[in-house]
Amino acid sequence: MWILRLHMRTREHRLEDVPQAYTRLGGRGLTSTIIHDEVPAQCHPLGPNNKLVFAPGILTGTDAPSSARLSVGAKSPLTGGIKEANAGSAWARAIAELGIQSLVVEGQPEGAGGYWLAHISWDAGQGRPTAAFYPADEYVGKDLFEVYPLVQQRFGAGAHIAGIGVAGELAYGNSGVAFADLRGRPNRYSGRGGLGAVMGSKGLKFVVLDPTGAPELAVARPELFREGQRKLAAAIRSHDVTKPKGSLNSYGTAVLINIMNEAGGLPTRNFSRGRFDGAAKIAGEAIFEAVKVRQQHELYNHACSPGCIIQCSNTWFAEDGTEVASCVEYESDWALGANCEIDDLDDIAEMVRLCNAYGLDTIETGTTLAVAMEGGVAPFGDGKRAIEMIHEMGRGTPLGRILGSGTETAARVLGVRRAPVVKGQSMPAYEPRAVKGIGITYATTTMGADHTAGYTIAPEILKVGGAVDPLSPEGKADLSRAFQATTAFIDSTGHCLFIAFAILDIASGFEGVVDEVNAVLGTQYTVDDVVSLGNEVLRKERAFNEAAGFTARHDRIPEFMTYEPLPPHNVVWDVPNEALDAVFGRL
Amino acid sequence: MRVCVRLYAGLRQKVSEAILASAPAARAGTSPLEVWLPAGSTVGDLMAHLGLPEGSARLTFVNGISRDVDHALAPDDEVGVFPAIGGG
């Protein structure tokens, strides 16, 4: 395995052996380690000293189930801290097949203008990957649904595309990195934290991979690997959440709309209520039923990446049966729906499509639109105006550029006090006042408000991995810490985080993951090592953020949540600061 | 006493036919299911009344609070029932 470095000032590449200290790392563990070790914490995120790092998980490229996930990391222009954003795609598998443990994009072109496409392929003669640069200006400023097919056509069926849209070109704090889905469309995003802008700042428009000819990945201990793979697959296939035709495969992630609404924790009207009258109209069940009518048959969900056996990605179709968006995730559905009081799935799906066309993060987009609505730019509930505002972001109008800066900046410009952000990143689809543990995760994770960093919703709402009262702060600091550490480990393996639903309830599934990792790395880890391995990652991320200027004062929930009671439970954020500081006090 | 029940993620279709037959709007999912139970009935009694297959109802919310099967219901309670679900 190698580290491949792309130097964007000179457009040269360099292939390095993986240093001994990095041989056991992958995914988030590796992106965060490289950023910690190589990026000056106080650098400008869009300047030449930041680095954009791609790393497939430890297991990515093997036949481990649901393991084609990849981490993208950098210093975030949205938060000013370290960032890891995760996506599943065939690109993730391809970079692992090329033997590239990490792709590090460094420097930036001198002077203005000029975008490049990096093409990475297998050099059979040399027995290693190689890279070439091509001018990419012809693709700039365009809808990604137009340009991805052009790039695919140019580089052939074996090519896998990652790129940025207009949002990244315009250096928006709200901009993601788009990976092609299994049908070549720009639908799989490392969305959060403005990483598209970091890629754009380096003059890099696309990274195209072609692993054709690369040898198959070798696993150090194949029998142990097969044993682990079998145990994990059995857990995934038997758990009610993750099994075929289970809730994720049937209703997608948007199945959570109704339960969060019942629990009074579905953020509505820019985080001013915990229930949305239109929830049932936009829920995963409504998507399933409407698709059945519009396609004239039941449609179960598909995979985001090769080898996924959970398959949770839905598709939304127009009334005439043509495809609009793939997929409408819970987070997107909520952000662009309930949080803006929009209850029309056709409008929501169109907004998802536009976010993918322009290179925007759907969460940050929805939370920013809601702030704009509160600031009087458009009425709540007006789907057509919301669509128009996303077009403004895509066209780069003055209003569009303000909105593209993200929720915190837009709130400041528009004089909106209710800005639901932590460390500059907007909150996702769980109300911290009604679900205290996830609020602790939002406050204390290194990432800015991020549900995936420590998904305490599992025991607080879903009775997975235990059952605790969401309204009580009791014991939640410990709960959040344990989830954050375990998550940092899973994000390093390349497994989808959704395997957690199965392995938190089925112990043999958890053992299977550790078996797989040991089989690939030749290690002797046990299940008990998982938390300490995760903590190693969190320590590096915390150290980077501290060096960047973050203190305990940044591990806080916005003030309005401490004095505005949230209906229907009329609860405020009442977790003491000492509890927040205790989360990593003993790390 | 009367309670209002919302059934999610495929559970509606698992309620006994005898109950759904007299509640076309609830069957279609356009309104909650109104259920009359003896005073003092529990969440478990409600599940039995609905005829839901054993183990199919995993999560029950009463007036927005997660409750176990032995929780006693009160008149006009709003009940939401889910199978095992997850997402993110």
mmCIF file of N, CA, C and O in Angstrom, chain A residues 35 49 59 82 88 113 156 158-159 202 210 278 319 365 382 476 583 587:
data_model
loop_
_atom_site.group_PDB
_atom_site.id
_atom_site.type_symbol
_atom_site.label_atom_id
_atom_site.label_comp_id
_atom_site.label_asym_id
_atom_site.label_seq_id
_atom_site.Cartn_x
_atom_site.Cartn_y
_atom_site.Cartn_z
ATOM 1 N N ILE A 35 -3.786 14.739 9.011
ATOM 2 C CA ILE A 35 -4.048 16.167 9.233
ATOM 3 C C ILE A 35 -3.370 16.629 10.524
ATOM 4 O O ILE A 35 -2.724 17.683 10.570
ATOM 5 N N ASN A 49 -1.501 25.756 2.764
ATOM 6 C CA ASN A 49 -0.977 24.844 3.783
ATOM 7 C C ASN A 49 -1.977 23.811 4.282
ATOM 8 O O ASN A 49 -1.609 22.905 5.026
ATOM 9 N N LEU A 59 -10.899 -2.099 5.803
ATOM 10 C CA LEU A 59 -11.490 -3.266 5.141
ATOM 11 C C LEU A 59 -11.990 -2.977 3.734
ATOM 12 O O LEU A 59 -12.418 -3.888 3.024
ATOM 13 N N ILE A 82 -10.807 20.311 12.673
ATOM 14 C CA ILE A 82 -10.562 19.124 11.861
ATOM 15 C C ILE A 82 -11.890 18.583 11.344
ATOM 16 O O ILE A 82 -12.930 18.735 11.986
ATOM 17 N N GLY A 88 -20.172 6.413 1.011
ATOM 18 C CA GLY A 88 -20.023 5.100 0.397
ATOM 19 C C GLY A 88 -20.103 5.235 -1.110
ATOM 20 O O GLY A 88 -20.934 5.976 -1.628
ATOM 21 N N GLY A 113 -7.371 31.137 -11.085
ATOM 22 C CA GLY A 113 -7.992 30.339 -12.142
ATOM 23 C C GLY A 113 -7.310 29.035 -12.446
ATOM 24 O O GLY A 113 -6.206 28.753 -11.976
ATOM 25 N N GLY A 156 -13.960 6.312 -19.851
ATOM 26 C CA GLY A 156 -14.383 4.926 -20.043
ATOM 27 C C GLY A 156 -15.137 4.337 -18.875
ATOM 28 O O GLY A 156 -15.202 4.908 -17.777
ATOM 29 N N GLY A 158 -14.571 1.933 -16.930
ATOM 30 C CA GLY A 158 -13.837 1.517 -15.731
ATOM 31 C C GLY A 158 -13.492 2.668 -14.802
ATOM 32 O O GLY A 158 -12.890 2.455 -13.751
ATOM 33 N N ALA A 159 -13.881 3.895 -15.180
ATOM 34 C CA ALA A 159 -13.485 5.064 -14.392
ATOM 35 C C ALA A 159 -14.499 5.372 -13.297
ATOM 36 O O ALA A 159 -15.707 5.204 -13.486
ATOM 37 N N LYS A 202 -7.677 24.167 -4.212
ATOM 38 C CA LYS A 202 -6.457 23.560 -4.746
ATOM 39 C C LYS A 202 -6.506 23.424 -6.260
ATOM 40 O O LYS A 202 -5.617 22.812 -6.875
ATOM 41 N N ASP A 210 -9.101 4.725 -12.111
ATOM 42 C CA ASP A 210 -9.356 3.542 -12.941
ATOM 43 C C ASP A 210 -8.475 2.399 -12.439
ATOM 44 O O ASP A 210 -7.271 2.360 -12.716
ATOM 45 N N GLY A 278 -46.839 18.201 9.111
ATOM 46 C CA GLY A 278 -46.760 17.495 7.834
ATOM 47 C C GLY A 278 -45.830 16.286 7.859
ATOM 48 O O GLY A 278 -45.480 15.748 6.800
ATOM 49 N N GLU A 319 -44.412 12.319 -11.054
ATOM 50 C CA GLU A 319 -45.709 11.675 -11.331
ATOM 51 C C GLU A 319 -45.693 10.876 -12.631
ATOM 52 O O GLU A 319 -46.384 9.871 -12.766
ATOM 53 N N THR A 365 -27.712 23.091 3.782
ATOM 54 C CA THR A 365 -28.607 23.852 2.908
ATOM 55 C C THR A 365 -29.968 24.045 3.572
ATOM 56 O O THR A 365 -30.488 25.164 3.647
ATOM 57 N N ASP A 382 -42.777 27.573 1.968
ATOM 58 C CA ASP A 382 -42.850 27.903 0.539
ATOM 59 C C ASP A 382 -41.781 27.111 -0.234
ATOM 60 O O ASP A 382 -40.634 27.559 -0.386
ATOM 61 N N LYS A 476 -25.538 10.610 30.367
ATOM 62 C CA LYS A 476 -25.402 10.808 28.923
ATOM 63 C C LYS A 476 -23.990 11.208 28.494
ATOM 64 O O LYS A 476 -23.616 11.001 27.343
ATOM 65 N N VAL A 583 -17.018 14.899 29.227
ATOM 66 C CA VAL A 583 -17.031 13.906 28.152
ATOM 67 C C VAL A 583 -15.613 13.525 27.756
ATOM 68 O O VAL A 583 -15.280 12.344 27.643
ATOM 69 N N LEU A 587 -10.191 11.669 28.633
ATOM 70 C CA LEU A 587 -9.778 10.976 27.396
ATOM 71 C C LEU A 587 -8.293 10.641 27.453
ATOM 72 O O LEU A 587 -7.485 11.484 27.749
#
